[in-house]
Every structure is written in structure tokens, then in C-alpha cells.
Amino acid sequence: MSSLAFVVREETPEIERTIDRENRWAFILIAVTLLSAIGVVAISEWAIKKPTGSIALSAFISEAGSLCLYFLAPIWFMLWRQKEENALKIALLVYLFNLAVMASVDYLTKGGLRQELHLSPRIHSPRLLWGLLMLLPWLPLALLARRYPAGAQRIGLGATGWRENVLIGLLAGGLLGAHMLLVVTALGKKLILNPWPYLVWLLGYELGIQSLGEELFFRGFLFNYLHNYRGAGFWSSAFLSGFLNILVYMVKALWVSYAPLTLGAQFYILTMAVVNAALFRLRGNLLICWASNAVFSLLASLVVG
């Protein structure tokens, strides 16, 4: 018998313990992220926005418990096999960085508002150019992916074929978004081209923290973990991660009447989630999902209730 067999047998218990710890931490981070995203959205609307009227504070609390937090589990998962206990520390540092970015953006663009940004006269203000700061969450993610390419592959952050992946994502999100706009206009809803300062703000939001954070957590981590690491079926993984994705929007829709966030839009958001899961399965790359989410969300911003 080869001596290699003894080495493999000795290493097997340690490998199993590492995988067991990974599964425990994955469950904890999934639960914390989802409970936070659902609970904090409700709290920001009911306990902060209504009594204080502060749009900036309400937005920041909501983002702290959802968009910023969406980066935590994927980055931990990306680094776990190489950094183990330090993986969570690095992920927390990225979370704090995103908090600082969104605190700055909310103060600079929403400070003093007593009504939603898209309904306020501020949509014409050049101060909304500060919204481009929301692209900054790409920076630590790109640096980590470059330093730990093997870990980056775990969540689909490989750069191979990125142009093709982005193009396919743009086409997928564009087709779904165009279908939604056709249905909405057929129902008598109006479309509007937003003023250029607000459009720039939207570009920063959708191309940056919003679409990136959602796809990192729900496709790059949650769907990926369930389907590729836990062996769940494609459809069950895709629909479960998609339903949990829209659950946050459904909670927010209880307070918001803006058309892209009403319950009628949840069908399209769920469809996009399942399509993105299929694209992730086929291509193994998160950029395709990010591009699809971003272009769909930008098209959805043309809808006015």
C-alpha cells in the first residue's frame, strides 16, 4: 500500500472538521443576513422614517442591515478555505468600509430631505453626483479577488471571458426589463426620463452597491452554496434564493407605493433572480448576474406610479 494512503487518511478528519465549521458558519451568516435585511427594512420605515421624517437616516439604517451586509457572507466564503478564522475579520472590515461609503452618500445626497429622493426637487441637484461614490464597494472586492483568485472563483469572480459575460447579462436583463415596460405601459402607466443628476445617482447605485451586493449574496453565495456545495437541485436552489431575495422588497412594498417596488413587480424580480441563477450555473461567473440585475433595475426606474 502506498504511504500516500496514510497521509490522506490522517488528513481526512481535519478536512471534515473544516467543512463542518464552514457549514455552521454559512448557516449562521445566512440567517443573520436575511433576518437583518427583512427586520431592518421594517424598522427603518416604521421606527425611524415615520417618527423622525429623516430620509437620510432611514436609508442608512436600511442599507446597513441589507445592501452593506450582503457583502459579508460572500467575502467570508471567498476567503474561508485560505484564511479560516481571519476570513470573517476581513469580511467585517469590508462591511465597515461599505458603511462609511453609504453614510457619506446618504449625508451628501439625502441630508435634510423629508420625502423620498425620487419624489423631491433634489433630483435636479448636481449634489447627486456624489452618488458615484456608491461604485467604491467594487474596490476592496477587486483587490481581494486579485490577491486570492482561487477564493474568488468560489463565488464566481473570475475575470476570464468578462466581456462576453457582461454582454450576455446586459441582454438578459434588458429583454426582461423591456418586457416589464411593455406590460406596464399597456396597463396605462407612464414612463419618464429622469433628470441627469438623478440618473447619475441611479447609475452609481445600480452599477455599484445595489446590484453588486444583491448578486454577491443571493447568487454568488446563497444559490451557489445550496446548489454547488450542499447538493440541492437547481430549481429548489434558484427559487428559494429568489424568493428570499424578493422577500425584502415585499416588506418594503408595505410602505412604498412607487411602482417598481409594488407587489406587482415581484414577479419580474423573481423571474430575474431565477434567470440569473441559471446564468450563474451555465457560466460560473457573477459578472453576468450583476450586469443583468443592473440593466433590469435601471429600466425599472423609468416607471412612475
Coordinates of C-alpha atoms in Angstrom, one line a residue:
M1 CA 0.0 0.0 0.0
S2 CA 1.3 3.4 -0.9
S3 CA 2.4 5.7 2.0
L4 CA 0.2 8.4 0.4
A5 CA -2.9 6.5 1.6
F6 CA -1.9 7.0 5.3
V7 CA -1.4 10.7 4.6
V8 CA -4.8 11.0 3.1
R9 CA -6.4 9.1 6.0
E10 CA -4.7 11.4 8.5
E11 CA -5.9 14.5 6.7
T12 CA -9.5 13.3 6.2
P13 CA -10.7 14.1 9.7
E14 CA -9.2 17.6 9.5
I15 CA -10.8 18.2 6.1
E16 CA -14.2 17.1 7.5
R17 CA -13.9 19.4 10.5
T18 CA -13.1 22.3 8.2
I19 CA -16.1 21.6 6.1
D20 CA -18.3 21.2 9.2
R21 CA -17.2 24.6 10.5
E22 CA -17.8 26.1 7.1
N23 CA -21.3 24.7 7.0
R24 CA -22.1 26.0 10.6
W25 CA -20.7 29.5 9.8
A26 CA -22.6 29.5 6.4
F27 CA -25.9 28.8 8.2
I28 CA -25.2 31.5 10.8
L29 CA -24.3 34.1 8.2
I30 CA -27.3 33.3 6.0
A31 CA -29.7 33.6 9.0
V32 CA -28.1 36.8 10.3
T33 CA -28.2 38.4 6.8
L34 CA -31.7 37.5 6.0
L35 CA -33.2 38.4 9.4
S36 CA -31.3 41.6 9.4
A37 CA -32.4 42.6 5.8
I38 CA -36.0 41.9 6.5
G39 CA -36.2 43.3 10.0
V40 CA -34.1 46.4 9.5
V41 CA -36.1 47.5 6.4
A42 CA -39.3 47.3 8.5
I43 CA -37.6 49.1 11.4
S44 CA -36.2 51.9 9.2
E45 CA -39.7 52.6 7.8
W46 CA -41.8 52.2 10.9
A47 CA -39.5 53.3 13.8
I48 CA -37.2 55.9 12.0
K49 CA -38.8 57.4 8.9
K50 CA -42.3 57.9 10.2
P51 CA -41.5 59.5 13.6
T52 CA -38.4 61.4 12.6
G53 CA -39.1 62.1 8.9
S54 CA -35.4 61.7 8.2
I55 CA -34.9 60.1 4.8
A56 CA -31.1 60.0 5.1
L57 CA -31.1 58.3 8.5
S58 CA -33.8 55.8 7.4
A59 CA -32.0 54.9 4.2
F60 CA -28.7 54.4 6.1
I61 CA -30.2 52.1 8.7
S62 CA -31.9 50.1 5.9
E63 CA -28.6 49.9 3.9
A64 CA -26.6 48.9 6.9
G65 CA -28.8 45.9 7.5
S66 CA -29.1 44.9 3.9
L67 CA -27.0 46.2 1.0
C68 CA -23.8 46.6 3.1
L69 CA -24.4 43.4 4.9
Y70 CA -24.9 41.4 1.6
F71 CA -21.1 41.6 1.1
L72 CA -20.2 39.9 4.5
A73 CA -21.1 36.2 3.8
P74 CA -19.8 36.1 0.2
I75 CA -16.4 37.6 1.2
W76 CA -16.2 35.2 4.2
F77 CA -17.0 32.3 1.9
M78 CA -14.4 33.5 -0.7
L79 CA -11.6 33.6 1.9
W80 CA -12.6 30.8 4.3
R81 CA -10.6 27.9 2.8
Q82 CA -7.4 30.1 2.7
K83 CA -7.8 32.3 5.8
E84 CA -10.2 30.4 8.0
E85 CA -10.8 32.5 11.2
N86 CA -9.3 35.6 9.6
A87 CA -11.9 35.4 6.8
L88 CA -14.7 36.9 8.9
K89 CA -12.4 39.7 10.2
I90 CA -11.6 40.7 6.6
A91 CA -15.3 40.5 5.6
L92 CA -16.2 42.7 8.6
L93 CA -13.6 45.3 7.5
V94 CA -15.2 45.4 4.0
Y95 CA -18.6 45.8 5.7
L96 CA -17.4 48.8 7.7
F97 CA -15.9 50.3 4.5
N98 CA -19.3 50.0 2.8
L99 CA -21.0 51.5 5.8
A100 CA -18.7 54.5 5.6
V101 CA -19.4 54.8 1.9
M102 CA -23.2 54.8 2.3
A103 CA -23.1 57.1 5.4
S104 CA -21.3 59.6 3.2
V105 CA -23.6 59.2 0.2
D106 CA -26.8 59.5 2.3
Y107 CA -25.5 62.6 4.1
L108 CA -24.3 64.3 0.9
T109 CA -27.3 63.4 -1.3
K110 CA -30.3 62.9 1.1
G111 CA -29.4 65.1 4.1
G112 CA -32.3 67.3 5.1
L113 CA -34.9 65.5 2.9
R114 CA -38.3 64.8 4.3
Q115 CA -39.6 63.0 1.3
E116 CA -38.2 60.2 -0.9
L117 CA -35.4 61.3 -3.1
H118 CA -37.1 60.4 -6.4
L119 CA -40.2 62.5 -5.3
S120 CA -38.2 65.5 -4.2
P121 CA -36.9 68.6 -6.2
R122 CA -33.4 67.4 -5.3
I123 CA -33.5 65.1 -8.4
H124 CA -32.3 68.1 -10.3
S125 CA -29.4 69.0 -8.0
P126 CA -25.8 68.4 -9.1
R127 CA -25.1 67.3 -5.5
L128 CA -26.5 63.9 -6.6
L129 CA -23.2 63.4 -8.4
W130 CA -21.9 62.2 -5.1
G131 CA -23.9 59.1 -5.8
L132 CA -21.0 57.9 -7.9
L133 CA -19.3 57.1 -4.6
M134 CA -21.5 54.0 -4.5
L135 CA -19.2 52.4 -7.0
L136 CA -16.5 52.2 -4.4
P137 CA -17.6 48.8 -3.0
W138 CA -16.0 47.3 -6.1
L139 CA -12.6 48.4 -4.9
P140 CA -12.0 46.1 -1.9
L141 CA -13.7 43.3 -3.8
A142 CA -11.5 43.6 -6.8
L143 CA -8.3 43.8 -4.6
L144 CA -9.3 40.6 -2.7
A145 CA -10.2 38.8 -5.9
R146 CA -6.8 39.7 -7.4
R147 CA -5.0 38.6 -4.2
Y148 CA -7.0 35.4 -3.7
P149 CA -8.0 34.2 -7.2
A150 CA -8.9 30.7 -6.0
G151 CA -11.2 32.0 -3.4
A152 CA -12.7 34.5 -5.9
Q153 CA -13.6 31.5 -8.2
R154 CA -15.7 30.1 -5.3
I155 CA -18.2 33.0 -5.7
G156 CA -17.8 33.5 -9.5
L157 CA -15.5 36.5 -9.5
G158 CA -13.1 35.2 -12.2
A159 CA -12.1 37.6 -14.9
T160 CA -12.0 35.1 -17.7
G161 CA -14.4 36.0 -20.5
W162 CA -15.7 39.0 -18.6
R163 CA -16.7 40.9 -21.8
E164 CA -18.8 38.1 -23.0
N165 CA -20.4 37.6 -19.6
V166 CA -21.3 41.2 -19.2
L167 CA -22.8 41.3 -22.7
I168 CA -24.9 38.3 -22.1
G169 CA -26.1 39.8 -18.7
L170 CA -27.0 43.1 -20.4
L171 CA -29.0 41.2 -23.0
A172 CA -30.8 39.1 -20.4
G173 CA -31.7 41.9 -18.1
G174 CA -32.5 44.2 -21.0
L175 CA -35.0 41.8 -22.5
L176 CA -36.7 41.1 -19.2
G177 CA -36.8 44.8 -18.4
A178 CA -38.2 45.7 -21.8
H179 CA -41.0 43.1 -21.4
M180 CA -41.9 44.7 -18.0
L181 CA -42.0 48.1 -19.5
L182 CA -44.3 46.9 -22.3
V183 CA -46.7 45.4 -19.8
V184 CA -46.6 48.4 -17.6
T185 CA -47.3 50.9 -20.4
A186 CA -50.1 48.6 -21.7
L187 CA -51.7 48.9 -18.2
G188 CA -51.7 52.7 -18.6
K189 CA -48.7 53.6 -16.5
K190 CA -46.4 56.4 -17.6
L191 CA -42.7 56.3 -18.2
I192 CA -40.3 59.1 -17.5
L193 CA -36.7 60.0 -18.3
N194 CA -35.1 61.1 -15.0
P195 CA -33.1 64.4 -14.8
W196 CA -29.5 63.8 -15.5
P197 CA -28.3 64.3 -11.8
Y198 CA -30.7 61.7 -10.6
L199 CA -29.7 59.4 -13.5
V200 CA -26.1 59.7 -12.4
W201 CA -27.1 58.8 -8.9
L202 CA -29.0 55.8 -10.1
L203 CA -26.0 54.6 -12.2
G204 CA -23.8 54.8 -9.1
Y205 CA -26.4 52.9 -7.0
E206 CA -27.3 50.2 -9.6
L207 CA -23.9 49.6 -11.0
G208 CA -22.4 49.8 -7.5
I209 CA -23.6 48.7 -4.2
Q210 CA -27.2 47.6 -5.0
S211 CA -26.8 45.1 -7.9
L212 CA -23.3 44.1 -6.8
G213 CA -24.5 43.4 -3.2
E214 CA -27.6 41.5 -4.2
E215 CA -25.9 39.3 -6.7
L216 CA -23.0 38.6 -4.4
F217 CA -25.2 37.3 -1.7
F218 CA -28.2 35.8 -3.4
R219 CA -26.5 34.2 -6.5
G220 CA -22.7 34.2 -5.7
F221 CA -23.2 32.8 -2.2
L222 CA -26.7 31.6 -1.3
F223 CA -27.7 29.9 -4.6
N224 CA -24.1 28.8 -5.2
Y225 CA -23.8 27.3 -1.7
L226 CA -27.1 25.5 -1.8
H227 CA -26.7 24.1 -5.3
N228 CA -22.9 23.5 -5.7
Y229 CA -21.8 22.9 -2.2
R230 CA -24.9 21.3 -0.5
G231 CA -26.1 19.4 -3.5
A232 CA -29.6 20.9 -3.7
G233 CA -31.4 20.8 -7.0
F234 CA -31.2 23.7 -9.4
W235 CA -34.9 24.7 -9.3
S236 CA -35.2 24.4 -5.5
S237 CA -32.0 26.5 -5.0
A238 CA -32.9 29.1 -7.6
F239 CA -36.5 29.6 -6.4
L240 CA -35.5 29.6 -2.7
S241 CA -32.8 32.1 -3.1
G242 CA -35.0 34.1 -5.5
F243 CA -38.0 34.2 -3.0
L244 CA -35.7 35.2 -0.2
N245 CA -34.4 38.0 -2.5
I246 CA -37.8 39.4 -3.1
L247 CA -39.0 39.0 0.5
V248 CA -37.1 42.2 1.4
Y249 CA -38.9 44.0 -1.5
M250 CA -42.2 42.7 -0.3
V251 CA -41.7 44.1 3.2
K252 CA -40.7 47.4 1.8
A253 CA -43.7 47.4 -0.5
L254 CA -45.9 47.6 2.6
W255 CA -44.8 51.2 2.9
V256 CA -43.9 52.2 -0.6
S257 CA -46.3 52.8 -3.4
Y258 CA -43.6 53.5 -6.0
A259 CA -44.4 51.2 -9.0
P260 CA -41.1 49.3 -9.3
L261 CA -41.4 48.3 -5.6
T262 CA -45.1 47.3 -5.5
L263 CA -46.1 43.7 -5.2
G264 CA -47.0 43.6 -8.9
A265 CA -43.3 43.9 -9.7
Q266 CA -42.3 41.0 -7.6
F267 CA -43.0 38.5 -10.4
Y268 CA -40.4 40.2 -12.5
I269 CA -37.8 40.4 -9.7
L270 CA -38.3 36.7 -9.0
T271 CA -38.0 35.9 -12.7
M272 CA -34.8 37.9 -12.9
A273 CA -33.5 36.0 -9.8
V274 CA -34.2 32.6 -11.4
V275 CA -32.7 33.7 -14.8
N276 CA -29.6 35.0 -13.0
A277 CA -29.3 31.7 -11.1
A278 CA -29.5 29.8 -14.5
L279 CA -26.9 32.1 -16.0
F280 CA -24.6 31.6 -13.0
R281 CA -25.0 27.9 -13.3
L282 CA -24.2 27.9 -17.0
R283 CA -21.3 30.4 -16.9
G284 CA -20.0 30.2 -13.4
N285 CA -19.4 33.9 -13.3
L286 CA -21.1 36.6 -11.2
L287 CA -20.5 39.5 -13.6
I288 CA -23.2 38.1 -15.9
C289 CA -25.7 38.3 -13.0
W290 CA -24.5 41.8 -11.9
A291 CA -25.0 43.1 -15.5
S292 CA -28.5 41.6 -15.8
N293 CA -29.6 43.0 -12.4
A294 CA -28.2 46.4 -13.1
V295 CA -29.8 46.9 -16.5
F296 CA -33.1 45.5 -15.4
S297 CA -33.2 47.8 -12.3
L298 CA -32.2 50.8 -14.4
L299 CA -35.1 50.1 -16.8
A300 CA -37.4 49.7 -13.9
S301 CA -36.5 53.2 -12.7
L302 CA -38.4 54.5 -15.8
V303 CA -41.7 53.5 -14.3
V304 CA -43.7 56.1 -12.4
G305 CA -46.8 55.1 -10.4

